[in-house]
Amino acid sequence: AGATPVPMPGLRDDDVYGVHIPAATADIALRNATLFINALDANIFQGTAKASGNLALSGDFAYHAALDLDALELADIMRLIPQPPAVSGKVGGAITAQGSHFDLPHLALDGKVEVTDLNAYDVRAQRIAASINIQDGALTFSDLTAALFDGAVSGSGQLALAGERLPKFETALRLKNISVGAILRQFAPQIAQQGIALAGHLSGSVACSGDSFDLSDIRGSAAIDGAG
């Protein structure tokens, strides 16, 4: 037998598992105690998401979904994490997710995402792109590329999303032609205001990790070459 169409009016001002959904519409069907989502459009995290997938309505509530994201607010997403980092920006991309129980420990996710207008602890980047994976309560990113301080940054890392996992985050980055002047304008604007001009570029590798996002808990190492 075919799937039974299930009418679903648009949701407004609803909350699903703690996530605020101002509005959503869906084309869904029900068959053999499984909900099939043929198409779903939702306003979420101040952006939009389109999704399709299926959800078992018994047992562990296993699910599988494919999502296309556009202009989601990164700061709102991060508020789902205890002690979220101070970051903002707009997130877009395509991801697939599967799991059960609707909780983070049972979530497996893969995707390619892009963050525009990123502001992380007052460090700004126009665009960052990466492949991401969530497994066992940890977010791993790879193939990261970013334009930063008039140069380029690439690398990989991991961020603990739940539990007592330590370190809370760790990264390994490669720097190419990072402008010394751009760094000083960001972190020491008083030097530029005094008419002191410092030129040059930095390239090399940086690794850091931390048990929290407080500066006192962050440790790192670097191997840097400079050029005038």
Short mmCIF file of C-alpha atoms in Angstrom, two decimals:
data_model
loop_
_atom_site.label_atom_id
_atom_site.label_comp_id
_atom_site.label_asym_id
_atom_site.label_seq_id
_atom_site.Cartn_x
_atom_site.Cartn_y
_atom_site.Cartn_z
CA ALA A 1 0.00 0.00 0.00
CA GLY A 2 1.14 3.56 -0.71
CA ALA A 3 1.84 6.18 1.84
CA THR A 4 -1.13 7.97 3.33
CA PRO A 5 -0.91 11.74 2.83
CA VAL A 6 -1.12 13.60 6.13
CA PRO A 7 -2.21 17.24 5.98
CA MET A 8 0.01 19.56 8.01
CA PRO A 9 -0.92 23.20 8.46
CA GLY A 10 1.85 25.74 8.73
CA LEU A 11 3.35 25.89 12.21
CA ARG A 12 3.77 29.30 13.79
CA ASP A 13 5.69 30.22 16.92
CA ASP A 14 6.33 26.60 17.87
CA ASP A 15 9.23 25.02 19.76
CA VAL A 16 10.60 21.59 18.86
CA TYR A 17 13.16 20.11 21.27
CA GLY A 18 14.04 23.57 22.50
CA VAL A 19 14.50 25.05 19.00
CA HIS A 20 12.19 27.96 18.18
CA ILE A 21 10.44 27.58 14.80
CA PRO A 22 8.51 30.75 13.89
CA ALA A 23 6.89 29.11 10.84
CA ALA A 24 7.00 25.84 8.90
CA THR A 25 5.07 24.00 6.19
CA ALA A 26 5.47 20.33 5.21
CA ASP A 27 4.33 17.70 2.74
CA ILE A 28 4.28 14.48 4.78
CA ALA A 29 2.90 10.95 4.54
CA LEU A 30 2.43 8.05 6.96
CA ARG A 31 3.07 4.37 6.25
CA ASN A 32 3.92 1.39 8.48
CA ALA A 33 4.36 3.55 11.59
CA THR A 34 6.88 5.72 9.75
CA LEU A 35 6.49 9.38 8.94
CA PHE A 36 7.85 10.31 5.51
CA ILE A 37 8.73 13.97 5.03
CA ASN A 38 8.62 14.60 1.31
CA ALA A 39 9.33 18.30 1.69
CA LEU A 40 9.62 20.67 4.62
CA ASP A 41 10.26 24.40 4.64
CA ALA A 42 10.96 26.08 7.97
CA ASN A 43 12.07 29.40 9.36
CA ILE A 44 14.67 28.56 11.99
CA PHE A 45 17.60 30.33 13.66
CA GLN A 46 16.59 33.51 11.81
CA GLY A 47 17.20 31.75 8.48
CA THR A 48 15.53 29.08 6.38
CA ALA A 49 15.86 25.30 6.09
CA LYS A 50 14.52 22.87 3.52
CA ALA A 51 14.43 19.18 4.46
CA SER A 52 13.29 15.71 3.51
CA GLY A 53 13.57 12.39 5.30
CA ASN A 54 11.76 9.87 7.46
CA LEU A 55 11.02 9.23 11.12
CA ALA A 56 10.03 5.98 12.84
CA LEU A 57 7.11 6.58 15.19
CA SER A 58 7.96 3.73 17.53
CA GLY A 59 10.94 2.20 19.30
CA ASP A 60 13.93 4.56 19.45
CA PHE A 61 12.38 7.02 16.95
CA ALA A 62 15.11 6.50 14.38
CA TYR A 63 15.32 9.20 11.73
CA HIS A 64 17.19 10.22 8.61
CA ALA A 65 17.13 13.68 7.05
CA ALA A 66 18.73 15.73 4.29
CA LEU A 67 18.78 19.49 4.81
CA ASP A 68 19.63 22.60 2.83
CA LEU A 69 20.38 25.58 5.08
CA ASP A 70 20.41 29.25 4.19
CA ALA A 71 21.43 32.25 6.33
CA LEU A 72 21.03 30.61 9.75
CA GLU A 73 22.33 32.76 12.61
CA LEU A 74 25.41 31.05 14.05
CA ALA A 75 25.05 32.68 17.48
CA ASP A 76 21.55 31.22 17.87
CA ILE A 77 22.79 27.74 16.94
CA MET A 78 25.66 27.96 19.43
CA ARG A 79 23.25 28.80 22.25
CA LEU A 80 22.21 25.14 22.16
CA ILE A 81 25.66 24.31 23.58
CA PRO A 82 26.38 24.78 27.30
CA GLN A 83 28.76 27.73 27.71
CA PRO A 84 28.67 28.66 24.01
CA PRO A 85 31.61 30.44 22.37
CA ALA A 86 31.24 34.12 21.47
CA VAL A 87 30.71 33.76 17.73
CA SER A 88 28.25 35.11 15.18
CA GLY A 89 27.70 34.91 11.43
CA LYS A 90 25.42 33.40 8.82
CA VAL A 91 25.49 29.64 8.10
CA GLY A 92 24.48 27.90 4.88
CA GLY A 93 25.15 24.54 3.26
CA ALA A 94 23.92 20.99 2.78
CA ILE A 95 23.96 18.32 5.50
CA THR A 96 22.63 14.83 6.14
CA ALA A 97 21.72 13.65 9.62
CA GLN A 98 20.59 10.38 11.14
CA GLY A 99 20.09 9.09 14.64
CA SER A 100 17.53 8.24 17.28
CA HIS A 101 16.08 9.53 20.56
CA PHE A 102 16.38 13.13 19.29
CA ASP A 103 19.42 13.85 21.44
CA LEU A 104 23.01 14.79 20.69
CA PRO A 105 24.69 11.52 21.82
CA HIS A 106 22.69 9.57 19.20
CA LEU A 107 23.18 12.07 16.35
CA ALA A 108 25.42 11.40 13.34
CA LEU A 109 25.77 14.26 10.88
CA ASP A 110 27.86 15.03 7.80
CA GLY A 111 27.88 18.07 5.58
CA LYS A 112 29.58 20.96 3.86
CA VAL A 113 28.88 24.37 5.31
CA GLU A 114 29.84 27.97 4.73
CA VAL A 115 29.87 30.77 7.27
CA THR A 116 29.78 34.36 6.05
CA ASP A 117 30.41 37.54 8.05
CA LEU A 118 31.97 35.52 10.85
CA ASN A 119 32.85 37.31 14.08
CA ALA A 120 34.65 35.06 16.58
CA TYR A 121 35.99 36.83 19.66
CA ASP A 122 36.22 40.06 17.62
CA VAL A 123 38.17 38.32 14.83
CA ARG A 124 36.28 38.81 11.57
CA ALA A 125 36.30 36.73 8.40
CA GLN A 126 34.19 37.38 5.32
CA ARG A 127 33.85 33.69 4.46
CA ILE A 128 34.79 30.33 5.97
CA ALA A 129 34.00 26.95 4.38
CA ALA A 130 34.50 23.46 5.83
CA SER A 131 33.37 19.86 5.81
CA ILE A 132 31.79 18.93 9.15
CA ASN A 133 30.95 15.75 11.02
CA ILE A 134 29.11 15.22 14.31
CA GLN A 135 29.58 11.89 16.06
CA ASP A 136 29.55 10.87 19.74
CA GLY A 137 28.78 14.40 20.89
CA ALA A 138 31.72 16.04 19.11
CA LEU A 139 31.89 18.30 16.06
CA THR A 140 34.85 17.67 13.75
CA PHE A 141 35.69 20.01 10.89
CA SER A 142 38.11 19.39 8.03
CA ASP A 143 39.08 20.98 4.72
CA LEU A 144 38.61 24.36 6.37
CA THR A 145 39.45 27.38 4.25
CA ALA A 146 39.15 31.01 5.31
CA ALA A 147 40.23 34.45 4.17
CA LEU A 148 41.62 36.16 7.27
CA PHE A 149 43.91 39.13 7.98
CA ASP A 150 44.48 39.67 4.24
CA GLY A 151 45.81 36.10 3.95
CA ALA A 152 44.53 32.54 4.00
CA VAL A 153 43.93 29.97 6.75
CA SER A 154 43.30 26.25 6.29
CA GLY A 155 43.11 23.31 8.66
CA SER A 156 41.00 21.04 10.83
CA GLY A 157 39.78 20.70 14.40
CA GLN A 158 37.25 19.39 16.87
CA LEU A 159 34.74 20.91 19.29
CA ALA A 160 33.05 19.03 22.15
CA LEU A 161 29.31 19.70 22.05
CA ALA A 162 28.22 17.76 25.12
CA GLY A 163 29.47 15.82 28.12
CA GLU A 164 32.69 16.23 30.04
CA ARG A 165 35.01 15.63 27.09
CA LEU A 166 38.32 17.50 27.37
CA PRO A 167 39.85 19.39 25.75
CA LYS A 168 36.72 21.35 24.84
CA PHE A 169 38.24 22.22 21.50
CA GLU A 170 41.43 21.68 19.51
CA THR A 171 42.58 22.97 16.14
CA ALA A 172 45.49 22.58 13.75
CA LEU A 173 45.77 25.46 11.29
CA ARG A 174 48.02 26.45 8.44
CA LEU A 175 48.63 30.15 7.82
CA LYS A 176 49.64 31.72 4.51
CA ASN A 177 50.60 35.36 3.94
CA ILE A 178 48.83 36.70 7.03
CA SER A 179 49.33 40.46 7.23
CA VAL A 180 51.09 41.72 10.36
CA GLY A 181 49.51 45.12 9.82
CA ALA A 182 46.00 43.64 9.66
CA ILE A 183 46.59 41.74 12.92
CA LEU A 184 47.80 44.88 14.68
CA ARG A 185 44.89 46.94 13.36
CA GLN A 186 42.56 44.33 14.88
CA PHE A 187 44.21 43.73 18.24
CA ALA A 188 46.37 46.83 18.83
CA PRO A 189 44.66 49.75 17.09
CA GLN A 190 46.49 52.21 19.35
CA ILE A 191 49.71 51.42 17.45
CA ALA A 192 48.17 52.48 14.15
CA GLN A 193 46.66 55.56 15.81
CA GLN A 194 50.19 56.62 16.85
CA GLY A 195 51.26 56.58 13.22
CA ILE A 196 53.41 53.47 13.57
CA ALA A 197 53.20 51.30 10.44
CA LEU A 198 54.37 47.70 10.61
CA ALA A 199 54.53 45.68 7.40
CA GLY A 200 55.22 42.05 6.65
CA HIS A 201 53.48 38.72 6.31
CA LEU A 202 53.42 35.54 8.37
CA SER A 203 53.14 31.93 7.21
CA GLY A 204 53.37 28.68 9.15
CA SER A 205 51.39 26.40 11.41
CA VAL A 206 49.45 26.95 14.63
CA ALA A 207 47.96 24.34 16.99
CA CYS A 208 45.82 25.18 20.00
CA SER A 209 43.38 23.57 22.41
CA GLY A 210 41.46 24.50 25.51
CA ASP A 211 39.35 23.10 28.32
CA SER A 212 37.06 26.12 27.92
CA PHE A 213 36.86 29.21 25.74
CA ASP A 214 38.37 31.40 28.45
CA LEU A 215 41.75 32.76 27.44
CA SER A 216 43.36 31.38 30.61
CA ASP A 217 42.36 27.83 29.59
CA ILE A 218 43.74 28.01 26.04
CA ARG A 219 47.15 26.59 25.21
CA GLY A 220 48.95 26.40 21.89
CA SER A 221 52.13 26.24 19.85
CA ALA A 222 53.23 27.74 16.57
CA ALA A 223 55.94 27.53 13.94
CA ILE A 224 55.91 30.81 12.03
CA ASP A 225 58.04 32.30 9.24
CA GLY A 226 57.96 36.02 8.48
CA ALA A 227 58.61 37.99 5.33
CA GLY A 228 58.91 41.73 4.82
#
